[in-house]
Structure formats: structure tokens, C-alpha cells
mmCIF file of C-alpha atoms and ligand atoms in Angstrom:
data_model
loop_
_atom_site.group_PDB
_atom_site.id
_atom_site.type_symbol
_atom_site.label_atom_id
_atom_site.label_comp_id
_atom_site.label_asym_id
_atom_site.label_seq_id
_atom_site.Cartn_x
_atom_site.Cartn_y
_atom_site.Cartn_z
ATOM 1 C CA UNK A 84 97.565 101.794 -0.664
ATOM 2 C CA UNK A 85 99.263 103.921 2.073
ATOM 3 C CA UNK A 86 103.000 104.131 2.510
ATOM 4 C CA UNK A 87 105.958 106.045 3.838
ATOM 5 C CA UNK A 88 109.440 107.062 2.289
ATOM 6 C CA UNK A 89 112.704 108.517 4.423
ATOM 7 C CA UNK A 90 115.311 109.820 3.022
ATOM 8 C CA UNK A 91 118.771 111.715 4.311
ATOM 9 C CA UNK A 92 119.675 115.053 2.667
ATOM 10 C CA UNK A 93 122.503 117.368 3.111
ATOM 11 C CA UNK A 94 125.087 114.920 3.492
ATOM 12 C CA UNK A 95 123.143 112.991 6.351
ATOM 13 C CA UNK A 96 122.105 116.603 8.082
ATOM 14 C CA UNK A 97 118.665 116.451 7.462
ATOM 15 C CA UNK A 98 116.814 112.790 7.792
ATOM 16 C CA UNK A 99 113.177 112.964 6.258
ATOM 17 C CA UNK A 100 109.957 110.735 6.104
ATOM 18 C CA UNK A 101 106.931 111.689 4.223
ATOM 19 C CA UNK A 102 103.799 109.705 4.207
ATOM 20 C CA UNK A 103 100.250 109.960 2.183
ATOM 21 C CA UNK A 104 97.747 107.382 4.827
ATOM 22 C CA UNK A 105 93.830 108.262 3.370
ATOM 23 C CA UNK A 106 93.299 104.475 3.814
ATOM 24 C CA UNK A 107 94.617 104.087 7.634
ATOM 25 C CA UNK A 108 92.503 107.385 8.662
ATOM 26 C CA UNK A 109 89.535 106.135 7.098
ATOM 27 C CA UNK A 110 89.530 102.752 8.533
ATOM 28 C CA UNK A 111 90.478 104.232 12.546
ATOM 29 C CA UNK A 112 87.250 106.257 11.404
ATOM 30 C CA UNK A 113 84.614 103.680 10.592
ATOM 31 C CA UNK A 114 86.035 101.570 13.488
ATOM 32 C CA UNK A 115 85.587 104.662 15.946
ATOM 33 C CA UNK A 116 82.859 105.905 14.109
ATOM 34 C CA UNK A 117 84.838 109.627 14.687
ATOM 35 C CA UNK A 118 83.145 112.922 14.149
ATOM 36 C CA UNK A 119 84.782 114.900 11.346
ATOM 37 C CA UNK A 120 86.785 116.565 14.266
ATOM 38 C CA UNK A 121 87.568 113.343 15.971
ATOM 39 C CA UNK A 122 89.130 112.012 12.550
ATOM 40 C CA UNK A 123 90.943 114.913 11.951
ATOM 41 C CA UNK A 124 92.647 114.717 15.056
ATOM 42 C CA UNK A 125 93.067 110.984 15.645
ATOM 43 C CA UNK A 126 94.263 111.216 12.184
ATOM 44 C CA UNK A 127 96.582 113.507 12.503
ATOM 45 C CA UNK A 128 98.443 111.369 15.245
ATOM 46 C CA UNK A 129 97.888 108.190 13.248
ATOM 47 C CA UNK A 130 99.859 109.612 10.278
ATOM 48 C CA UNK A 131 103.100 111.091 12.794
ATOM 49 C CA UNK A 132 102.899 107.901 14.426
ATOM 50 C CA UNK A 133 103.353 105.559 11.897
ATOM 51 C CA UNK A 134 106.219 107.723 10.825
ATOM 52 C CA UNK A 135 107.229 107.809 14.709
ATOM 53 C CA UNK A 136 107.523 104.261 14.965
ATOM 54 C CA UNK A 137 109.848 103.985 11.462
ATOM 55 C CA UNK A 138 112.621 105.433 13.648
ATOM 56 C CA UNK A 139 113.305 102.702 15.901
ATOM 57 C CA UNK A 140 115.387 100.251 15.650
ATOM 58 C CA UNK A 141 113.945 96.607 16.456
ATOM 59 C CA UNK A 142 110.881 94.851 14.996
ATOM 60 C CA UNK A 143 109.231 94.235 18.627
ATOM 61 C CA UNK A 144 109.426 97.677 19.961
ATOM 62 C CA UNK A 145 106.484 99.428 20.544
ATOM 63 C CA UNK A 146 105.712 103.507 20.677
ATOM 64 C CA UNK A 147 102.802 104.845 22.261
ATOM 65 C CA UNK A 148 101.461 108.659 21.538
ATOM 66 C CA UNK A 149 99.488 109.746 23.905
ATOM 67 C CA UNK A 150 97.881 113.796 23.745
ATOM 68 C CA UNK A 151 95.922 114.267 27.258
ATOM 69 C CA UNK A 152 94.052 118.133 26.857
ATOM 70 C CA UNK A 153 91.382 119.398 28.774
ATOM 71 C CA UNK A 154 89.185 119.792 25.245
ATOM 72 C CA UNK A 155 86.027 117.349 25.194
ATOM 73 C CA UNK A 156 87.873 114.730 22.953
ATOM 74 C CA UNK A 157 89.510 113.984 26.535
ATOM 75 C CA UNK A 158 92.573 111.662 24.995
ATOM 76 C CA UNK A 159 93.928 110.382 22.265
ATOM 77 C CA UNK A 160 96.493 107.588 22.469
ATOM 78 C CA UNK A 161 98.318 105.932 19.572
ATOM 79 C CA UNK A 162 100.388 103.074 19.366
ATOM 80 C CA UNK A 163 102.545 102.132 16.470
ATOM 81 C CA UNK A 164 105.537 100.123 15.237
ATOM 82 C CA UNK A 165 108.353 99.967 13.344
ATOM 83 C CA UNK A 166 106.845 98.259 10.385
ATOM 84 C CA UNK A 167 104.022 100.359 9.727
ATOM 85 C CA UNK A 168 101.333 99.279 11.582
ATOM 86 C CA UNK A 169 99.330 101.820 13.652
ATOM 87 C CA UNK A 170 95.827 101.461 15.723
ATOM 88 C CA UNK A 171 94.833 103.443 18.229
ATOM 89 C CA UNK A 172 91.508 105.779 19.445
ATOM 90 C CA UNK A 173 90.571 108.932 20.778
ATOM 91 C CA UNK A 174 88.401 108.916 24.343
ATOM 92 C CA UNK A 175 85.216 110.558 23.021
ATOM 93 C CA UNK A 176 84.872 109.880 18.895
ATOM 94 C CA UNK A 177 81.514 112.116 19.012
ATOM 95 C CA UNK A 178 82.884 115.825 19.892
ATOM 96 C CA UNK A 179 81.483 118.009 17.529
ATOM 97 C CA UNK A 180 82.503 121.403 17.193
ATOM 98 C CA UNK A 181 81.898 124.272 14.844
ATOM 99 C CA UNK A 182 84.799 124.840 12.423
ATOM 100 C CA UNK A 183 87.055 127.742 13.369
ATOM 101 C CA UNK A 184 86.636 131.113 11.343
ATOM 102 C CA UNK A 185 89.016 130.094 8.703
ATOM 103 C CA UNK A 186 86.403 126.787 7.784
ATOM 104 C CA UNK A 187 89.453 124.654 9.544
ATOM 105 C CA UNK A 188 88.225 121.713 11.761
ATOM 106 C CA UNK A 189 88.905 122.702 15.347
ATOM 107 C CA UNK A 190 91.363 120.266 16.164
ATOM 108 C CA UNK A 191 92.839 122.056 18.980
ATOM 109 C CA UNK A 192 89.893 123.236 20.207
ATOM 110 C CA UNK A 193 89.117 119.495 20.246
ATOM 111 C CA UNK A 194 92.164 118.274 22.602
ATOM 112 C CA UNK A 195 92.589 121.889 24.606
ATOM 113 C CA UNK A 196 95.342 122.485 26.775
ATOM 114 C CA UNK A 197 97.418 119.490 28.320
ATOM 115 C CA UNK A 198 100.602 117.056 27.864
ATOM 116 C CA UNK A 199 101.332 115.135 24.749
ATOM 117 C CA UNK A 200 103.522 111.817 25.917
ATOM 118 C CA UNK A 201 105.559 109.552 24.029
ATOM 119 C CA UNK A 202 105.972 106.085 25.571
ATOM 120 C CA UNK A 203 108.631 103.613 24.201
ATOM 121 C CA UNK A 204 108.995 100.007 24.794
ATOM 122 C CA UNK A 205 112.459 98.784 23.505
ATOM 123 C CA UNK A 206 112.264 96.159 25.418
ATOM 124 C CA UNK A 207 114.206 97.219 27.840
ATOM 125 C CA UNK A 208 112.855 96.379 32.085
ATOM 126 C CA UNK A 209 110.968 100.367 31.980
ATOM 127 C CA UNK A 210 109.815 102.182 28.961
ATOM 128 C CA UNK A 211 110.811 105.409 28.078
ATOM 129 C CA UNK A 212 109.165 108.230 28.273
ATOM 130 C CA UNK A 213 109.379 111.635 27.240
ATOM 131 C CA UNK A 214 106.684 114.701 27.816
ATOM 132 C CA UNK A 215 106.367 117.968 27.390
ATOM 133 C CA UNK A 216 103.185 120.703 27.256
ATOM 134 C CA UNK A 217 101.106 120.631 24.244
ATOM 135 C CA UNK A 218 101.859 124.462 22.904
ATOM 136 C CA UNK A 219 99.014 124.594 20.241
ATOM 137 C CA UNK A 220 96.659 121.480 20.449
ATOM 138 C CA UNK A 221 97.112 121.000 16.783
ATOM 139 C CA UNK A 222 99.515 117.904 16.984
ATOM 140 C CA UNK A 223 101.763 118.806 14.385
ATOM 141 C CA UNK A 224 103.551 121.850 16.544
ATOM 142 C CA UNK A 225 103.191 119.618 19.237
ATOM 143 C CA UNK A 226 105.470 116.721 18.095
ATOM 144 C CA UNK A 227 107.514 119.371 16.402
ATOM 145 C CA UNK A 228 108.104 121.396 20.144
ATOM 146 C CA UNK A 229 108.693 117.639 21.467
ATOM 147 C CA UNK A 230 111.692 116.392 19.535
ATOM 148 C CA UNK A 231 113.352 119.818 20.421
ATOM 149 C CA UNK A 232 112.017 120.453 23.693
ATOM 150 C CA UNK A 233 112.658 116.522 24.855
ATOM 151 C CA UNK A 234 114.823 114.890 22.301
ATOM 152 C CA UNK A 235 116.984 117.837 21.413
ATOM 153 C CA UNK A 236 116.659 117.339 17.702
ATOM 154 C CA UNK A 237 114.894 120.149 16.260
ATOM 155 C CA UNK A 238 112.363 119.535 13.292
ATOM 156 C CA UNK A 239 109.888 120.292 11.137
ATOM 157 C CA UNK A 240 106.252 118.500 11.277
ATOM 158 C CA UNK A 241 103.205 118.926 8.901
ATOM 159 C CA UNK A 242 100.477 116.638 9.193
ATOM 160 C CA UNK A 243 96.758 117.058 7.167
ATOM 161 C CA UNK A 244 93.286 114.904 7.178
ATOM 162 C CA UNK A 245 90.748 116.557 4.218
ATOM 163 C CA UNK A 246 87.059 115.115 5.505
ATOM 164 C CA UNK A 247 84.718 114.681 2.949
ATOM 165 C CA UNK A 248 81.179 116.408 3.186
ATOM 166 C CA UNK A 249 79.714 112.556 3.911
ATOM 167 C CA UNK A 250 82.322 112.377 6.677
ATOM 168 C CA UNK A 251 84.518 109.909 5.199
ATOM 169 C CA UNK A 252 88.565 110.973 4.305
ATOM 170 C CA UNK A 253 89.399 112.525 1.379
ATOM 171 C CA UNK A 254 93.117 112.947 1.820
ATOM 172 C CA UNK A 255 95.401 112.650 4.561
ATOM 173 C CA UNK A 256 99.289 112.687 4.756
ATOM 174 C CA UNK A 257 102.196 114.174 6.653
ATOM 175 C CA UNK A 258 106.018 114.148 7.264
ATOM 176 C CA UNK A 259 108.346 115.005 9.239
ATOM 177 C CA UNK A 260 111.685 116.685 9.200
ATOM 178 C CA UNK A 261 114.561 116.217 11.447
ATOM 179 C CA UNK A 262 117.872 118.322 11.706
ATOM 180 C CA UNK A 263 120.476 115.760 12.488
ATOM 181 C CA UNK A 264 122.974 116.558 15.222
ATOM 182 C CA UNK A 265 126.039 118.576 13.734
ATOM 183 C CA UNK A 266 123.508 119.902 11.022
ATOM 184 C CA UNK A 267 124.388 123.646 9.846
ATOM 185 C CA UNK A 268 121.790 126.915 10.728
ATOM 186 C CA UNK A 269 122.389 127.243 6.819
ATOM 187 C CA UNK A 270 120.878 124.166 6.214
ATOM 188 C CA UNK A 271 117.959 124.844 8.562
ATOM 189 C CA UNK A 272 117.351 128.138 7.382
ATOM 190 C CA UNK A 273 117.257 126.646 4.114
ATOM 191 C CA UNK A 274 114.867 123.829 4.545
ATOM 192 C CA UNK A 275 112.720 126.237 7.162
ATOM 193 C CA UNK A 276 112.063 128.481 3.941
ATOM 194 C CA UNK A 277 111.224 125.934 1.991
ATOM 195 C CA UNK A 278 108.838 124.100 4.390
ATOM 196 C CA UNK A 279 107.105 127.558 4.924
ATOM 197 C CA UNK A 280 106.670 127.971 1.053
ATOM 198 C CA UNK A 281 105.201 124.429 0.622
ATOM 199 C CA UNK A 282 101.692 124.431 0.086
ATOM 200 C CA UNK A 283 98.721 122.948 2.359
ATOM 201 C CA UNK A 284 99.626 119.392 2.402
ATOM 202 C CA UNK A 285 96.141 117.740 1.786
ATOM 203 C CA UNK A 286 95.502 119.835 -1.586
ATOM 204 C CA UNK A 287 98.893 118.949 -2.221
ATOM 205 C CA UNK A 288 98.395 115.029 -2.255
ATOM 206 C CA UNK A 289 94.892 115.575 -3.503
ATOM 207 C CA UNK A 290 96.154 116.986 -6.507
ATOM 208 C CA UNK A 291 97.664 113.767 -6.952
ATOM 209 C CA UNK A 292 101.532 114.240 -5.637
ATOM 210 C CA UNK A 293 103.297 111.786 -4.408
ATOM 211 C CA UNK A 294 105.261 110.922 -1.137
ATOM 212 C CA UNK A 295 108.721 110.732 -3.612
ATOM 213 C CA UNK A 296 107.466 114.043 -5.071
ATOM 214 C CA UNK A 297 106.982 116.372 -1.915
ATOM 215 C CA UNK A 298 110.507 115.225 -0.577
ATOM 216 C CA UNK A 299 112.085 115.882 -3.927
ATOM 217 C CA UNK A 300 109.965 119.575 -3.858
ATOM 218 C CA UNK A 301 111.625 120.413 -0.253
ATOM 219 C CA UNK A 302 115.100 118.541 -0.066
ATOM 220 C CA UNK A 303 115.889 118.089 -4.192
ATOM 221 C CA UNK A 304 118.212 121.317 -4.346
ATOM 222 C CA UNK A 305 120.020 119.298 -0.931
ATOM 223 C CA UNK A 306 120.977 116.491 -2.069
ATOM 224 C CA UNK A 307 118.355 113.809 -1.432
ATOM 225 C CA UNK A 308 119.130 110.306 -0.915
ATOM 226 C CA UNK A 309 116.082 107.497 -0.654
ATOM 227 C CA UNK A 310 116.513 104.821 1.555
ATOM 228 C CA UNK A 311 113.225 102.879 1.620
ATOM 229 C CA UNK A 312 109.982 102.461 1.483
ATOM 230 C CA UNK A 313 107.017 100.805 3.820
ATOM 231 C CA UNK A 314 103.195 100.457 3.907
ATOM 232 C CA UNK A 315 101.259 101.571 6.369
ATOM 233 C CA UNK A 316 97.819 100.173 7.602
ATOM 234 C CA UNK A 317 95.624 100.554 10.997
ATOM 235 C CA UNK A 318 96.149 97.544 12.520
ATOM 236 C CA UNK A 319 95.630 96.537 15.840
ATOM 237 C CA UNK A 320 97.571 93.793 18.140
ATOM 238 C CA UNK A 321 94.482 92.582 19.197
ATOM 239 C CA UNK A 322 93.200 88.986 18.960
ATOM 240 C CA UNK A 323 90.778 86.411 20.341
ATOM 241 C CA UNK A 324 93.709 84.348 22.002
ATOM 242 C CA UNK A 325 94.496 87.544 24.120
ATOM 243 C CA UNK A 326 90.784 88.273 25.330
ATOM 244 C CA UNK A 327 90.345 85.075 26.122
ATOM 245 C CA UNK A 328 93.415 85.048 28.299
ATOM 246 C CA UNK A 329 92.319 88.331 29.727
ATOM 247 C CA UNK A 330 88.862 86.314 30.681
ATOM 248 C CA UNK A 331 90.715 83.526 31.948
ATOM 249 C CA UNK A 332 92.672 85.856 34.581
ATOM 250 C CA UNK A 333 88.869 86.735 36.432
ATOM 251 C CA UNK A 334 89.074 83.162 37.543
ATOM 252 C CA UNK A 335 86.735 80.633 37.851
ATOM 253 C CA UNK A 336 83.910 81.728 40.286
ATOM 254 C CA UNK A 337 83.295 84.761 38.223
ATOM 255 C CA UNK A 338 83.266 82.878 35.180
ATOM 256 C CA UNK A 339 80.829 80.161 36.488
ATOM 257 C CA UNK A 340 78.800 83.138 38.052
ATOM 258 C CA UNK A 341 79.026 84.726 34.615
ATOM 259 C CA UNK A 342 78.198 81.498 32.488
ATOM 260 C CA UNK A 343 75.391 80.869 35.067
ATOM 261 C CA UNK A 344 73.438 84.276 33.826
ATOM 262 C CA UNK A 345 72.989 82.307 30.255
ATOM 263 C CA UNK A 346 74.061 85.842 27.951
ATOM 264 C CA UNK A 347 76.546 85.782 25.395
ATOM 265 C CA UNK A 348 79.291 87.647 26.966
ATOM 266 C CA UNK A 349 80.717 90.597 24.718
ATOM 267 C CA UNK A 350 83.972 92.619 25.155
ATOM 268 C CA UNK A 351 85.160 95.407 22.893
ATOM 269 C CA UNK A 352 88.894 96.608 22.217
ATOM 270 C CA UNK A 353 89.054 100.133 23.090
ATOM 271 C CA UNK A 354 91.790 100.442 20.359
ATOM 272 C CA UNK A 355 90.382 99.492 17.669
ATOM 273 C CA UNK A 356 86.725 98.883 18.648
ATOM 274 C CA UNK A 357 86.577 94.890 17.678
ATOM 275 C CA UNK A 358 83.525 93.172 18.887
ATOM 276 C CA UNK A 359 84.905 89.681 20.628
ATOM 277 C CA UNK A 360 81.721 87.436 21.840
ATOM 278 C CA UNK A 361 81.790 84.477 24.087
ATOM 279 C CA UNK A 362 78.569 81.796 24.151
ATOM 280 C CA UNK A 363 77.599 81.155 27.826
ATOM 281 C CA UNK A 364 78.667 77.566 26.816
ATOM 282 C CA UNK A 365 82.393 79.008 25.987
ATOM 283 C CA UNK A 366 82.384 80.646 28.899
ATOM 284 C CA UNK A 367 81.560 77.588 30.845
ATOM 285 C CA UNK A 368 84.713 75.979 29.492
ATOM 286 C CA UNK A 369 86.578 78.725 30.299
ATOM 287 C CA UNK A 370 85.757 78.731 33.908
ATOM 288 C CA UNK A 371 86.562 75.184 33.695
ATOM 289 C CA UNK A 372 89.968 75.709 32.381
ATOM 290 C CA UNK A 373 90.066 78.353 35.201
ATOM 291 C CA UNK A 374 89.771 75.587 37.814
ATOM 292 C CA UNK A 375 91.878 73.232 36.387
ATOM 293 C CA UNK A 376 95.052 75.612 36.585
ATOM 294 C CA UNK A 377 93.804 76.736 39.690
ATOM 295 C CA UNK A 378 94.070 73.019 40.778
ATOM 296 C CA UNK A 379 97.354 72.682 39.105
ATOM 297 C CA UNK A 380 98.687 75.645 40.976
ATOM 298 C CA UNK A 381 97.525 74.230 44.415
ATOM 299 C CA UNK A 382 99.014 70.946 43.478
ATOM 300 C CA UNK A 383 102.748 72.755 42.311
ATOM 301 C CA UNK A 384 102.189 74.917 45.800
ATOM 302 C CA UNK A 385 101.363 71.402 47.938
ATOM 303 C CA UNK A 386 104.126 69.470 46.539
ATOM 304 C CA UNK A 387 106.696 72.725 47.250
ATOM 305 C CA UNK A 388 105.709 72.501 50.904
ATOM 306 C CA UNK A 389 106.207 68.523 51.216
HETATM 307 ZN ZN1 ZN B 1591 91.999 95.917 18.980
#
């Protein structure tokens, strides 16, 4: 099962999150039906985002990653939450590239040059959002460049998806590293070493390390404190209730035009690639519904002009 720790270190300086999430990154990829690539870099996002979405504050908000390059994958948006539930997709799940001369999948190759976004809905009348340019197209230095290019809080961010010769995931993990405000350049240069001495995160957890074990290797001589603990899954906010509202707002000629053609009626989530089908006979109904608000309505709108 996948989960995510955070911890403080350094007497609240340094706030941490590590997070092993094989399971979520294989499930986005049979869903998506990714390229070794593809997973790699939806992945990658999957992993920072679930960690992403940890950090605020209120079960209902919502964070959105979005990584727009030039690169044939096109897009890649994520959206997560604060309990640990991420779904999301990348535009084009087929890109295949050759790896790069060091046997790496070409992940930046993949996205190219561009903006990487982060959207937040707190709930508030406009989300927030925050954007700066992607500097390497490998996500990791990305986000990392974002929180101290956008959100002023420097950090440290290492994210890894191991594909499998059959295509399916091996390993993945990440975390992520932030330097509090008021934190000391002795306790960055400290924690800097010590992230550049840690070993390639994948072969770490596929050794069979744990979460509790890499944030003990890199903050244990600081300190540590562990605060919790929380699953993480791909899961997306979809349902049938909200497709069939989204059918319901086409109105009732189209639907009676579309019940009339006698086909089952399919629509697909783009975020998490869920099949939803509708019987000509349910759409029928539906259009029926359709007209009976629609009469409602005019009947609200008549009486308000009486
Ligand atoms: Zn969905």
C-alpha cells in the first residue's frame, strides 16, 4: 500500500514529506495506458502532488499541477488533495522516445520547454495560482525552482518511477524538502550535502527502504520529529451522478435528437479514463427530465412577471 510521512527537523527549520506510491503510478498507467515515458513523467507529478496537496490546510481544497512544454506529451495536469488522493493524465499517453545516453527515460525530452502551474482552490471566490518557467523538464527541478522562485521557500525535490521491461512500475517514490522561513544557511548547507549524497531514490526503495527510513538517513543527525502518516491512492472525483448532470446541461432537444439515433451514448473522463455509458432509453429519460425543469423554469420565470 502507498503512503506518505512529514516530519519537522531542526527545531521546525526544515519540514519534510517522503512518499514510496508504486501502486498509484501503476494504476494512472493501466488507466492511461502510458508509454514507459508517459508513466515516468505522469508519475513523477502524481508522487509531488500527492505530497503537494498534504500541505494545505482544509479537507475540500483542491490543487491542480499543471506542466504545459512544447515536447510531444503536450500536458500533463494533476489534481490532488489533502488526504491523499491524486488522479490526473497526461495529453498524449503514447509518446515514445528513445532513452537518453545515460539509459534514463527522456522525461524532459517528453514535456520540452514551457510553464509548470500550480492552481489552488481554497475555496476562496478565485483560485490561486502561481507559475513560473519549467528550467529542466524533469519535474522534480521544476517544483523545486517553483517554491523558491514563486513561494519563496526554497527546497529540495527528488522524485523517481523504475518501469519494468513489460512496462508496468517497478518502484516509484519521492519527497520533498522545505527550508522553513527563519531556517539557518547552516542548516541548508547541511541538508543540501546530504540530499546530494543520497542515493538514486528508486534503487533506494527497491532495495526495500522505507519512507520512515530515508527521512531518518537525511534529517536523523537534525533532529527529526514525525508527525503523521497518510495513504495515498489514484483516485478520481469522478462519478455517474456528475456525467449525468453534465448530460442534463445539453438540454432536451439534443438529448431527444441524441436518443432518437438509437446508440448507446458513451463518455470518457479525461482524468482518469472511466468509461460512463448511457442506453438510448436512459437517455430518453434524461431529455425528459430536461424538459420538465425546462418547464419548471418557464413556470418560476411566468409567475415572476405576474
Ligand atoms: Zn474520472
Amino acid at each position: 500500500m502507498d503512503y506518505m510521512l512529514r516530519a519537522t527537523a531542526a527545531d521546525g527549520q526544515i519540514l519534510a514529506f517522503a512518499c514510496i506510491s508504486r501502486d498509484t503510478v501503476e494504476e494512472a498507467r493501466k488507466r492511461h495506458q502510458c508509454t514507459p515515458v508517459v508513466t515516468a513523467a505522469l508519475g513523477r507529478t502524481l508522487t509531488a502532488a500527492a505530497m503537494m496537496g498534504w500541505q494545505m490546510k482544509s479537507e475540500t481544497d483542491q490543487m491542480t499541477i499543471r506542466i504545459e512544454g512544447n515536447g510531444p506529451i503536450g500536458m500533463i495536469n494533476v489534481d490532488c488533495n489533502n488526504h491523499g488522493q491524486v488522479w490526473g493524465y497526461a495529453r498524449n499517453s503514447q509518446v515514445d522516445l528513445p532513452p537518453k545516453p545515460n539509459g534514463k527515460l527522456d522525461v524532459s525530452g517528453a514535456i520540452g520547454i514551457g510553464v509548470l502551474s500550480i492552481i489552488q482552490d481554497l475555496g476562496m471566490k478565485e483560485p490561486y495560482t502561481g507559475q513560473t518557467h519549467l528550467i529542466s523538464g524533469e519535474i522534480a527541478e521544476d517544483l523545486a525552482y517553483y517554491y523558491t522562485a514563486s513561494e519563496q521557500l526554497p527546497s529540495a525535490v527528488s522524485l523517481g518511477v523504475l518501469v519494468d521491461t513489460d512496462y508496468s512500475v517497478k518502484m516509484a517514490g519521492g519527497f520533498i524538502l522545505h527550508m522553513m522561513p527563519g531556517a539557518t544557511e547552516e542548516t541548508a548547507a547541511r541538508l543540501a550535502d546530504k540530499v546530494v549524497a543520497f542515493p538514486p531514490l528508486t534503487e533506494y526503495f527497491q532495495s526495500g527502504h522505507t519512507p520512515e527510513e530515508l527521512l531518518e538517513a537525511l534529517l536523523g543527525d537534525m533532529d527529526p520529529v514525525f508527525m503523521d502518516r497518510r495513504e495515498v491512492r489514484f483516485q478520481c472525483n469522478c462519478n455517474r451522478e456528475k456525467v449525468t448532470r453534465a448530460l442534463l446541461s445539453i438540454g432536451e432537444e439534443d438529448l431527444t435528437d441524441l436518443a432518437e439515433e438509437g446508440e448507446d451514448v458513451e463518455l470518457r473522463c479525461d482524468c482518469c479514463n472511466e468509461l460512463y455509458t448511457f442506453t438510448s432509453d436512459e437517455i430518453k429519460e434524461l431529455a425528459r427530465l430536461a424538459g420538465k425543469a425546462k418547464t419548471k423554469r418557464q413556470e418560476a420565470a411566468d409567475r415572476e412577471e405576474k
